[in-house]
Amino acid sequence: DARRSSSMLIDGRILVDCGTHTLNSLDIAGVSYDDITDIVITHIHCDHFEPKNIEKIAKNRHTPLNLWIREDAIFEEIPSVKVNKMPLFTPCELSSNARVTGMSANHEASAFPQHLLIEKDGKSIFYGCDGAWLINTTYYHLERRRLDLAVLDATMGDYDGDYRIGEHNSIKMLRV
């Protein structure tokens, strides 16, 4: 029960995932919500996508908050948020001079999962939480790219027999 939601903040402006604990983490880090221009969502499970928290970030802004999410994702409208639909394998230009590409992920289909390739200032990050082994189309999209950072989950720890093996990584899987 001590597990927290995963998120990543790039250049103080791009927030990757906004889950249950994200606002508390931003507060601890002293991040002003007004500095965030874009939120990119990997999938719509509550530990990655909490609409009430996104609404709080968007509240009382002078410029709209951009939400980037897979094009077929189904969710209720969030006040004061500009929704940008992301077709898989199509680069999208964020407002902060970064580009993000959503790629197929091996996670519960009803959560509209996607792994992310984020490119900015000649650097690239692969963000692959909640997706276990790479789907072949994602692998082929990445195989000739130079990655500066790869972020992967190890939700299952270092033991065998977890029912989530098709959707999450273990330490052993990461070693492979």
Short mmCIF file of N, CA and C in Angstrom, two decimals:
data_model
loop_
_atom_site.label_atom_id
_atom_site.label_comp_id
_atom_site.label_asym_id
_atom_site.label_seq_id
_atom_site.Cartn_x
_atom_site.Cartn_y
_atom_site.Cartn_z
N ASP A 1 0.80 -1.21 0.00
CA ASP A 1 0.00 0.00 0.00
C ASP A 1 0.84 1.27 0.00
N ALA A 2 2.17 1.12 0.04
CA ALA A 2 3.04 2.30 0.03
C ALA A 2 3.42 2.72 -1.38
N ARG A 3 2.99 1.96 -2.38
CA ARG A 3 3.31 2.26 -3.77
C ARG A 3 2.66 3.58 -4.19
N ARG A 4 3.38 4.39 -4.95
CA ARG A 4 2.84 5.65 -5.46
C ARG A 4 2.68 5.57 -6.97
N SER A 5 1.95 6.53 -7.52
CA SER A 5 1.77 6.60 -8.96
C SER A 5 3.05 7.04 -9.64
N SER A 6 3.26 6.61 -10.87
CA SER A 6 4.44 7.04 -11.61
C SER A 6 4.10 8.23 -12.50
N SER A 7 5.01 9.18 -12.54
CA SER A 7 4.93 10.35 -13.40
C SER A 7 6.34 10.79 -13.70
N MET A 8 6.48 11.64 -14.70
CA MET A 8 7.77 12.21 -15.03
C MET A 8 7.55 13.64 -15.47
N LEU A 9 8.39 14.56 -15.01
CA LEU A 9 8.29 15.96 -15.39
C LEU A 9 9.54 16.32 -16.19
N ILE A 10 9.35 16.82 -17.40
CA ILE A 10 10.47 17.17 -18.28
C ILE A 10 10.53 18.69 -18.41
N ASP A 11 11.69 19.25 -18.11
CA ASP A 11 11.92 20.70 -18.20
C ASP A 11 10.90 21.52 -17.42
N GLY A 12 10.30 20.93 -16.41
CA GLY A 12 9.32 21.65 -15.60
C GLY A 12 8.04 21.99 -16.33
N ARG A 13 7.88 21.51 -17.56
CA ARG A 13 6.73 21.90 -18.38
C ARG A 13 5.90 20.73 -18.90
N ILE A 14 6.55 19.61 -19.17
CA ILE A 14 5.85 18.45 -19.75
C ILE A 14 5.69 17.40 -18.66
N LEU A 15 4.46 17.10 -18.32
CA LEU A 15 4.16 16.09 -17.31
C LEU A 15 3.70 14.82 -18.02
N VAL A 16 4.41 13.73 -17.78
CA VAL A 16 4.01 12.44 -18.34
C VAL A 16 3.25 11.70 -17.25
N ASP A 17 2.00 11.47 -17.51
CA ASP A 17 1.04 10.85 -16.61
C ASP A 17 0.72 11.75 -15.41
N CYS A 18 -0.53 11.72 -15.03
CA CYS A 18 -1.01 12.51 -13.89
C CYS A 18 -1.99 11.63 -13.13
N GLY A 19 -1.43 10.84 -12.22
CA GLY A 19 -2.22 9.88 -11.48
C GLY A 19 -2.62 10.35 -10.11
N THR A 20 -2.98 9.40 -9.31
CA THR A 20 -3.53 9.63 -7.97
C THR A 20 -2.61 10.47 -7.09
N HIS A 21 -1.31 10.22 -7.11
CA HIS A 21 -0.37 10.88 -6.20
C HIS A 21 0.41 12.03 -6.83
N THR A 22 0.14 12.33 -8.08
CA THR A 22 0.98 13.29 -8.81
C THR A 22 0.97 14.68 -8.20
N LEU A 23 -0.19 15.19 -7.82
CA LEU A 23 -0.23 16.55 -7.25
C LEU A 23 0.59 16.64 -5.98
N ASN A 24 0.50 15.64 -5.13
CA ASN A 24 1.29 15.62 -3.91
C ASN A 24 2.78 15.62 -4.23
N SER A 25 3.18 14.85 -5.22
CA SER A 25 4.59 14.81 -5.62
C SER A 25 5.05 16.16 -6.18
N LEU A 26 4.20 16.80 -6.99
CA LEU A 26 4.55 18.13 -7.52
C LEU A 26 4.68 19.14 -6.38
N ASP A 27 3.77 19.06 -5.41
CA ASP A 27 3.84 19.96 -4.25
C ASP A 27 5.13 19.75 -3.45
N ILE A 28 5.49 18.50 -3.22
CA ILE A 28 6.73 18.19 -2.49
C ILE A 28 7.94 18.76 -3.23
N ALA A 29 7.92 18.67 -4.57
CA ALA A 29 9.04 19.15 -5.38
C ALA A 29 9.01 20.67 -5.60
N GLY A 30 7.93 21.33 -5.14
CA GLY A 30 7.83 22.78 -5.29
C GLY A 30 7.54 23.23 -6.71
N VAL A 31 6.86 22.39 -7.49
CA VAL A 31 6.55 22.72 -8.88
C VAL A 31 5.23 23.50 -8.94
N SER A 32 5.26 24.62 -9.64
CA SER A 32 4.05 25.41 -9.85
C SER A 32 3.22 24.77 -10.97
N TYR A 33 1.96 24.54 -10.72
CA TYR A 33 1.08 23.95 -11.73
C TYR A 33 1.02 24.82 -12.99
N ASP A 34 1.14 26.13 -12.83
CA ASP A 34 1.07 27.06 -13.96
C ASP A 34 2.21 26.86 -14.96
N ASP A 35 3.31 26.28 -14.52
CA ASP A 35 4.45 26.06 -15.42
C ASP A 35 4.23 24.89 -16.36
N ILE A 36 3.30 24.01 -16.02
CA ILE A 36 3.04 22.82 -16.84
C ILE A 36 2.20 23.22 -18.05
N THR A 37 2.73 22.94 -19.25
CA THR A 37 2.03 23.29 -20.49
C THR A 37 1.35 22.09 -21.13
N ASP A 38 1.93 20.91 -20.91
CA ASP A 38 1.45 19.70 -21.58
C ASP A 38 1.43 18.53 -20.60
N ILE A 39 0.38 17.73 -20.68
CA ILE A 39 0.31 16.47 -19.95
C ILE A 39 0.10 15.37 -20.99
N VAL A 40 0.99 14.38 -20.97
CA VAL A 40 0.91 13.26 -21.90
C VAL A 40 0.55 12.02 -21.10
N ILE A 41 -0.46 11.30 -21.55
CA ILE A 41 -0.99 10.16 -20.81
C ILE A 41 -0.62 8.84 -21.50
N THR A 42 -0.09 7.89 -20.71
CA THR A 42 0.25 6.58 -21.26
C THR A 42 -0.96 5.66 -21.33
N HIS A 43 -1.87 5.76 -20.36
CA HIS A 43 -3.10 4.98 -20.39
C HIS A 43 -4.01 5.48 -19.26
N ILE A 44 -5.27 5.07 -19.29
CA ILE A 44 -6.25 5.71 -18.41
C ILE A 44 -6.56 4.95 -17.13
N HIS A 45 -5.61 4.17 -16.61
CA HIS A 45 -5.76 3.64 -15.24
C HIS A 45 -5.48 4.78 -14.26
N CYS A 46 -6.13 4.76 -13.10
CA CYS A 46 -6.07 5.89 -12.17
C CYS A 46 -4.68 6.19 -11.63
N ASP A 47 -3.76 5.24 -11.67
CA ASP A 47 -2.40 5.55 -11.21
C ASP A 47 -1.59 6.29 -12.27
N HIS A 48 -2.19 6.48 -13.46
CA HIS A 48 -1.55 7.24 -14.54
C HIS A 48 -2.43 8.38 -15.05
N PHE A 49 -3.73 8.29 -14.82
CA PHE A 49 -4.67 9.28 -15.35
C PHE A 49 -5.78 9.53 -14.31
N GLU A 50 -5.69 10.66 -13.65
CA GLU A 50 -6.70 11.06 -12.67
C GLU A 50 -7.27 12.40 -13.12
N PRO A 51 -8.44 12.39 -13.80
CA PRO A 51 -9.01 13.62 -14.36
C PRO A 51 -9.17 14.76 -13.35
N LYS A 52 -9.52 14.45 -12.09
CA LYS A 52 -9.67 15.52 -11.09
C LYS A 52 -8.35 16.25 -10.85
N ASN A 53 -7.24 15.52 -10.86
CA ASN A 53 -5.94 16.16 -10.68
C ASN A 53 -5.57 17.01 -11.90
N ILE A 54 -5.89 16.53 -13.09
CA ILE A 54 -5.63 17.31 -14.30
C ILE A 54 -6.46 18.59 -14.27
N GLU A 55 -7.71 18.48 -13.82
CA GLU A 55 -8.57 19.66 -13.70
C GLU A 55 -7.97 20.68 -12.73
N LYS A 56 -7.39 20.20 -11.64
CA LYS A 56 -6.75 21.12 -10.68
C LYS A 56 -5.55 21.83 -11.29
N ILE A 57 -4.77 21.14 -12.09
CA ILE A 57 -3.64 21.76 -12.76
C ILE A 57 -4.13 22.81 -13.77
N ALA A 58 -5.24 22.54 -14.42
CA ALA A 58 -5.77 23.43 -15.46
C ALA A 58 -6.51 24.65 -14.88
N LYS A 59 -6.93 24.58 -13.64
CA LYS A 59 -7.77 25.61 -13.04
C LYS A 59 -7.04 26.97 -12.96
N ASN A 60 -7.76 28.03 -13.29
CA ASN A 60 -7.29 29.42 -13.16
C ASN A 60 -6.04 29.72 -14.00
N ARG A 61 -5.91 29.11 -15.15
CA ARG A 61 -4.75 29.35 -16.03
C ARG A 61 -5.05 30.48 -16.99
N HIS A 62 -4.00 31.12 -17.47
CA HIS A 62 -4.14 32.15 -18.49
C HIS A 62 -4.08 31.55 -19.89
N THR A 63 -3.46 30.40 -20.00
CA THR A 63 -3.38 29.68 -21.28
C THR A 63 -3.91 28.27 -21.06
N PRO A 64 -4.49 27.67 -22.11
CA PRO A 64 -5.05 26.32 -21.94
C PRO A 64 -3.97 25.28 -21.64
N LEU A 65 -4.33 24.29 -20.87
CA LEU A 65 -3.47 23.15 -20.60
C LEU A 65 -3.71 22.13 -21.70
N ASN A 66 -2.64 21.65 -22.30
CA ASN A 66 -2.75 20.64 -23.37
C ASN A 66 -2.66 19.25 -22.79
N LEU A 67 -3.64 18.42 -23.10
CA LEU A 67 -3.65 17.01 -22.72
C LEU A 67 -3.45 16.20 -23.98
N TRP A 68 -2.46 15.32 -23.97
CA TRP A 68 -2.16 14.45 -25.10
C TRP A 68 -2.48 13.02 -24.69
N ILE A 69 -3.34 12.36 -25.50
CA ILE A 69 -3.83 11.04 -25.15
C ILE A 69 -4.11 10.26 -26.44
N ARG A 70 -4.04 8.95 -26.35
CA ARG A 70 -4.26 8.11 -27.54
C ARG A 70 -5.58 8.48 -28.20
N GLU A 71 -5.60 8.49 -29.51
CA GLU A 71 -6.74 9.01 -30.26
C GLU A 71 -8.05 8.28 -30.01
N ASP A 72 -8.01 7.02 -29.63
CA ASP A 72 -9.25 6.28 -29.43
C ASP A 72 -9.66 6.19 -27.96
N ALA A 73 -8.93 6.86 -27.08
CA ALA A 73 -9.24 6.82 -25.64
C ALA A 73 -10.60 7.45 -25.37
N ILE A 74 -11.36 6.81 -24.50
CA ILE A 74 -12.69 7.28 -24.14
C ILE A 74 -12.67 7.72 -22.68
N PHE A 75 -13.02 8.99 -22.43
CA PHE A 75 -13.07 9.54 -21.08
C PHE A 75 -13.95 10.77 -21.12
N GLU A 76 -14.37 11.23 -19.94
CA GLU A 76 -15.21 12.42 -19.86
C GLU A 76 -14.38 13.68 -20.06
N GLU A 77 -15.01 14.70 -20.63
CA GLU A 77 -14.34 15.98 -20.85
C GLU A 77 -13.84 16.56 -19.53
N ILE A 78 -12.69 17.20 -19.57
CA ILE A 78 -12.10 17.83 -18.39
C ILE A 78 -12.13 19.34 -18.61
N PRO A 79 -12.78 20.09 -17.72
CA PRO A 79 -12.88 21.54 -17.91
C PRO A 79 -11.51 22.22 -18.04
N SER A 80 -11.44 23.22 -18.90
CA SER A 80 -10.24 24.05 -19.10
C SER A 80 -9.04 23.28 -19.66
N VAL A 81 -9.30 22.18 -20.32
CA VAL A 81 -8.23 21.37 -20.89
C VAL A 81 -8.46 21.20 -22.39
N LYS A 82 -7.41 21.44 -23.17
CA LYS A 82 -7.46 21.21 -24.62
C LYS A 82 -6.97 19.79 -24.87
N VAL A 83 -7.84 18.93 -25.37
CA VAL A 83 -7.49 17.53 -25.62
C VAL A 83 -6.91 17.39 -27.02
N ASN A 84 -5.74 16.78 -27.10
CA ASN A 84 -5.06 16.51 -28.36
C ASN A 84 -4.98 14.99 -28.52
N LYS A 85 -5.61 14.48 -29.55
CA LYS A 85 -5.63 13.03 -29.79
C LYS A 85 -4.37 12.60 -30.53
N MET A 86 -3.76 11.52 -30.06
CA MET A 86 -2.51 11.03 -30.61
C MET A 86 -2.72 9.74 -31.40
N PRO A 87 -2.60 9.79 -32.73
CA PRO A 87 -2.61 8.53 -33.49
C PRO A 87 -1.31 7.78 -33.20
N LEU A 88 -1.39 6.47 -33.02
CA LEU A 88 -0.19 5.69 -32.75
C LEU A 88 0.82 5.84 -33.88
N PHE A 89 2.10 5.90 -33.52
CA PHE A 89 3.23 5.99 -34.42
C PHE A 89 3.26 7.27 -35.26
N THR A 90 2.57 8.30 -34.79
CA THR A 90 2.56 9.59 -35.48
C THR A 90 3.12 10.64 -34.52
N PRO A 91 4.25 11.26 -34.86
CA PRO A 91 4.83 12.28 -33.96
C PRO A 91 3.87 13.46 -33.79
N CYS A 92 3.76 13.95 -32.56
CA CYS A 92 2.92 15.09 -32.23
C CYS A 92 3.81 16.18 -31.63
N GLU A 93 3.62 17.41 -32.07
CA GLU A 93 4.43 18.53 -31.59
C GLU A 93 3.77 19.14 -30.35
N LEU A 94 4.48 19.11 -29.23
CA LEU A 94 3.99 19.71 -28.00
C LEU A 94 4.26 21.21 -28.02
N SER A 95 3.59 21.95 -27.13
CA SER A 95 3.75 23.40 -27.11
C SER A 95 5.11 23.83 -26.58
N SER A 96 5.87 22.93 -26.00
CA SER A 96 7.15 23.28 -25.38
C SER A 96 8.34 22.80 -26.22
N ASN A 97 8.19 22.84 -27.56
CA ASN A 97 9.27 22.46 -28.48
C ASN A 97 9.75 21.04 -28.29
N ALA A 98 8.87 20.17 -27.96
CA ALA A 98 9.17 18.75 -27.84
C ALA A 98 8.23 17.99 -28.77
N ARG A 99 8.63 16.78 -29.08
CA ARG A 99 7.79 15.92 -29.92
C ARG A 99 7.57 14.61 -29.19
N VAL A 100 6.35 14.11 -29.25
CA VAL A 100 6.03 12.84 -28.59
C VAL A 100 5.34 11.93 -29.60
N THR A 101 5.73 10.65 -29.56
CA THR A 101 5.12 9.65 -30.42
C THR A 101 4.60 8.53 -29.53
N GLY A 102 3.32 8.22 -29.66
CA GLY A 102 2.73 7.10 -28.95
C GLY A 102 2.94 5.82 -29.75
N MET A 103 3.25 4.73 -29.04
CA MET A 103 3.49 3.44 -29.69
C MET A 103 2.71 2.36 -28.95
N SER A 104 2.37 1.30 -29.66
CA SER A 104 1.60 0.21 -29.07
C SER A 104 2.25 -0.33 -27.81
N ALA A 105 1.42 -0.62 -26.82
CA ALA A 105 1.90 -1.18 -25.55
C ALA A 105 1.08 -2.42 -25.19
N ASN A 106 1.70 -3.35 -24.52
CA ASN A 106 1.07 -4.60 -24.13
C ASN A 106 0.46 -4.46 -22.74
N HIS A 107 -0.69 -3.83 -22.68
CA HIS A 107 -1.37 -3.59 -21.42
C HIS A 107 -2.88 -3.72 -21.69
N GLU A 108 -3.68 -3.70 -20.67
CA GLU A 108 -5.13 -3.87 -20.82
C GLU A 108 -5.68 -2.95 -21.92
N ALA A 109 -6.27 -3.54 -22.95
CA ALA A 109 -6.73 -2.78 -24.12
C ALA A 109 -7.74 -1.69 -23.77
N SER A 110 -8.61 -1.94 -22.79
CA SER A 110 -9.64 -0.96 -22.44
C SER A 110 -9.06 0.28 -21.75
N ALA A 111 -7.76 0.27 -21.44
CA ALA A 111 -7.08 1.44 -20.85
C ALA A 111 -6.40 2.28 -21.93
N PHE A 112 -6.51 1.86 -23.19
CA PHE A 112 -5.94 2.59 -24.32
C PHE A 112 -4.45 2.87 -24.10
N PRO A 113 -3.64 1.82 -23.90
CA PRO A 113 -2.23 2.01 -23.54
C PRO A 113 -1.36 2.45 -24.71
N GLN A 114 -0.33 3.19 -24.37
CA GLN A 114 0.71 3.53 -25.33
C GLN A 114 2.02 3.78 -24.60
N HIS A 115 3.10 3.29 -25.20
CA HIS A 115 4.43 3.68 -24.75
C HIS A 115 4.73 5.00 -25.45
N LEU A 116 5.72 5.72 -24.94
CA LEU A 116 6.02 7.05 -25.48
C LEU A 116 7.47 7.16 -25.91
N LEU A 117 7.69 7.82 -27.02
CA LEU A 117 9.02 8.28 -27.43
C LEU A 117 8.95 9.80 -27.37
N ILE A 118 9.74 10.38 -26.49
CA ILE A 118 9.73 11.83 -26.30
C ILE A 118 11.07 12.37 -26.78
N GLU A 119 11.02 13.34 -27.69
CA GLU A 119 12.23 13.91 -28.27
C GLU A 119 12.25 15.42 -28.05
N LYS A 120 13.40 15.90 -27.56
CA LYS A 120 13.55 17.34 -27.30
C LYS A 120 15.03 17.68 -27.29
N ASP A 121 15.38 18.74 -27.99
CA ASP A 121 16.76 19.24 -28.00
C ASP A 121 17.78 18.14 -28.34
N GLY A 122 17.45 17.30 -29.32
CA GLY A 122 18.38 16.27 -29.76
C GLY A 122 18.48 15.06 -28.84
N LYS A 123 17.69 15.02 -27.80
CA LYS A 123 17.68 13.89 -26.86
C LYS A 123 16.38 13.12 -27.02
N SER A 124 16.42 11.82 -26.67
CA SER A 124 15.20 11.02 -26.77
C SER A 124 15.04 10.12 -25.54
N ILE A 125 13.80 10.00 -25.12
CA ILE A 125 13.43 9.19 -23.96
C ILE A 125 12.37 8.19 -24.41
N PHE A 126 12.58 6.93 -24.07
CA PHE A 126 11.53 5.93 -24.22
C PHE A 126 10.89 5.76 -22.85
N TYR A 127 9.58 5.97 -22.77
CA TYR A 127 8.85 5.82 -21.52
C TYR A 127 7.94 4.61 -21.68
N GLY A 128 8.32 3.49 -21.05
CA GLY A 128 7.62 2.23 -21.26
C GLY A 128 7.09 1.62 -19.99
N CYS A 129 6.28 2.36 -19.27
CA CYS A 129 5.67 1.81 -18.05
C CYS A 129 4.40 1.06 -18.39
N ASP A 130 4.15 -0.01 -17.67
CA ASP A 130 2.95 -0.82 -17.82
C ASP A 130 2.78 -1.32 -19.26
N GLY A 131 3.70 -2.16 -19.68
CA GLY A 131 3.58 -2.70 -21.01
C GLY A 131 4.35 -3.99 -21.23
N ALA A 132 5.10 -4.45 -20.26
CA ALA A 132 5.87 -5.71 -20.34
C ALA A 132 6.71 -5.76 -21.61
N TRP A 133 6.78 -6.93 -22.22
CA TRP A 133 7.59 -7.09 -23.42
C TRP A 133 7.07 -6.17 -24.52
N LEU A 134 7.97 -5.63 -25.32
CA LEU A 134 7.57 -4.72 -26.40
C LEU A 134 6.81 -5.47 -27.49
N ILE A 135 5.74 -4.87 -27.97
CA ILE A 135 5.02 -5.39 -29.14
C ILE A 135 5.92 -5.17 -30.35
N ASN A 136 5.88 -6.07 -31.33
CA ASN A 136 6.84 -6.00 -32.44
C ASN A 136 6.79 -4.67 -33.19
N THR A 137 5.62 -4.07 -33.39
CA THR A 137 5.56 -2.79 -34.11
C THR A 137 6.30 -1.69 -33.35
N THR A 138 6.23 -1.73 -32.03
CA THR A 138 6.96 -0.75 -31.22
C THR A 138 8.45 -1.02 -31.29
N TYR A 139 8.84 -2.29 -31.20
CA TYR A 139 10.26 -2.64 -31.31
C TYR A 139 10.82 -2.14 -32.64
N TYR A 140 10.14 -2.41 -33.74
CA TYR A 140 10.64 -2.00 -35.06
C TYR A 140 10.69 -0.48 -35.20
N HIS A 141 9.78 0.21 -34.55
CA HIS A 141 9.81 1.68 -34.59
C HIS A 141 11.04 2.23 -33.85
N LEU A 142 11.48 1.52 -32.84
CA LEU A 142 12.60 1.98 -32.01
C LEU A 142 13.95 1.40 -32.42
N GLU A 143 13.99 0.30 -33.17
CA GLU A 143 15.23 -0.48 -33.29
C GLU A 143 16.43 0.30 -33.82
N ARG A 144 16.27 1.30 -34.62
CA ARG A 144 17.41 2.04 -35.15
C ARG A 144 17.56 3.42 -34.51
N ARG A 145 16.80 3.68 -33.49
CA ARG A 145 16.88 4.98 -32.81
C ARG A 145 17.85 4.92 -31.65
N ARG A 146 18.52 6.03 -31.44
CA ARG A 146 19.40 6.17 -30.28
C ARG A 146 18.57 6.73 -29.14
N LEU A 147 18.52 6.00 -28.03
CA LEU A 147 17.78 6.46 -26.86
C LEU A 147 18.76 6.96 -25.80
N ASP A 148 18.49 8.12 -25.24
CA ASP A 148 19.31 8.65 -24.16
C ASP A 148 18.85 8.12 -22.81
N LEU A 149 17.60 7.72 -22.73
CA LEU A 149 17.04 7.21 -21.47
C LEU A 149 15.88 6.27 -21.80
N ALA A 150 15.80 5.17 -21.09
CA ALA A 150 14.65 4.26 -21.18
C ALA A 150 14.09 4.09 -19.78
N VAL A 151 12.82 4.38 -19.62
CA VAL A 151 12.15 4.23 -18.33
C VAL A 151 11.21 3.02 -18.46
N LEU A 152 11.45 2.01 -17.63
CA LEU A 152 10.66 0.78 -17.67
C LEU A 152 10.15 0.46 -16.27
N ASP A 153 9.00 -0.17 -16.18
CA ASP A 153 8.49 -0.54 -14.86
C ASP A 153 9.06 -1.88 -14.42
N ALA A 154 9.05 -2.10 -13.13
CA ALA A 154 9.40 -3.39 -12.55
C ALA A 154 8.34 -3.71 -11.49
N THR A 155 7.10 -3.59 -11.91
CA THR A 155 5.95 -3.73 -11.01
C THR A 155 5.96 -5.04 -10.25
N MET A 156 6.42 -6.11 -10.88
CA MET A 156 6.32 -7.44 -10.27
C MET A 156 7.52 -7.79 -9.39
N GLY A 157 8.49 -6.90 -9.28
CA GLY A 157 9.61 -7.18 -8.40
C GLY A 157 10.51 -8.27 -8.93
N ASP A 158 11.05 -9.07 -8.03
CA ASP A 158 12.03 -10.09 -8.40
C ASP A 158 11.54 -11.49 -8.01
N TYR A 159 10.29 -11.79 -8.38
CA TYR A 159 9.75 -13.11 -8.06
C TYR A 159 8.92 -13.62 -9.23
N ASP A 160 8.65 -14.90 -9.25
CA ASP A 160 7.90 -15.54 -10.33
C ASP A 160 6.45 -15.77 -9.91
N GLY A 161 5.59 -15.98 -10.90
CA GLY A 161 4.23 -16.39 -10.63
C GLY A 161 3.22 -15.27 -10.52
N ASP A 162 3.58 -14.05 -10.85
CA ASP A 162 2.63 -12.94 -10.76
C ASP A 162 1.70 -12.96 -11.97
N TYR A 163 0.40 -12.83 -11.76
CA TYR A 163 -0.59 -12.89 -12.83
C TYR A 163 -0.45 -11.73 -13.82
N ARG A 164 0.27 -10.69 -13.47
CA ARG A 164 0.39 -9.51 -14.34
C ARG A 164 1.53 -9.63 -15.35
N ILE A 165 2.12 -10.80 -15.49
CA ILE A 165 3.30 -10.96 -16.33
C ILE A 165 3.09 -10.50 -17.78
N GLY A 166 1.88 -10.57 -18.29
CA GLY A 166 1.61 -10.13 -19.67
C GLY A 166 1.53 -8.63 -19.83
N GLU A 167 1.46 -7.89 -18.72
CA GLU A 167 1.25 -6.44 -18.80
C GLU A 167 2.27 -5.62 -18.03
N HIS A 168 3.14 -6.26 -17.27
CA HIS A 168 4.13 -5.56 -16.46
C HIS A 168 5.44 -6.32 -16.50
N ASN A 169 6.51 -5.64 -16.14
CA ASN A 169 7.83 -6.26 -16.10
C ASN A 169 8.20 -6.72 -14.70
N SER A 170 9.04 -7.72 -14.65
CA SER A 170 9.70 -8.12 -13.41
C SER A 170 11.18 -7.73 -13.56
N ILE A 171 11.92 -7.82 -12.48
CA ILE A 171 13.36 -7.56 -12.55
C ILE A 171 14.02 -8.53 -13.52
N LYS A 172 13.60 -9.80 -13.50
CA LYS A 172 14.17 -10.81 -14.40
C LYS A 172 13.91 -10.44 -15.85
N MET A 173 12.71 -9.95 -16.17
CA MET A 173 12.40 -9.56 -17.55
C MET A 173 13.26 -8.40 -17.98
N LEU A 174 13.50 -7.46 -17.12
CA LEU A 174 14.34 -6.30 -17.45
C LEU A 174 15.78 -6.73 -17.70
N ARG A 175 16.25 -7.71 -16.93
CA ARG A 175 17.61 -8.21 -17.15
C ARG A 175 17.76 -8.80 -18.56
N VAL A 176 16.72 -9.52 -19.02
CA VAL A 176 16.74 -10.10 -20.36
C VAL A 176 16.76 -8.99 -21.39
#
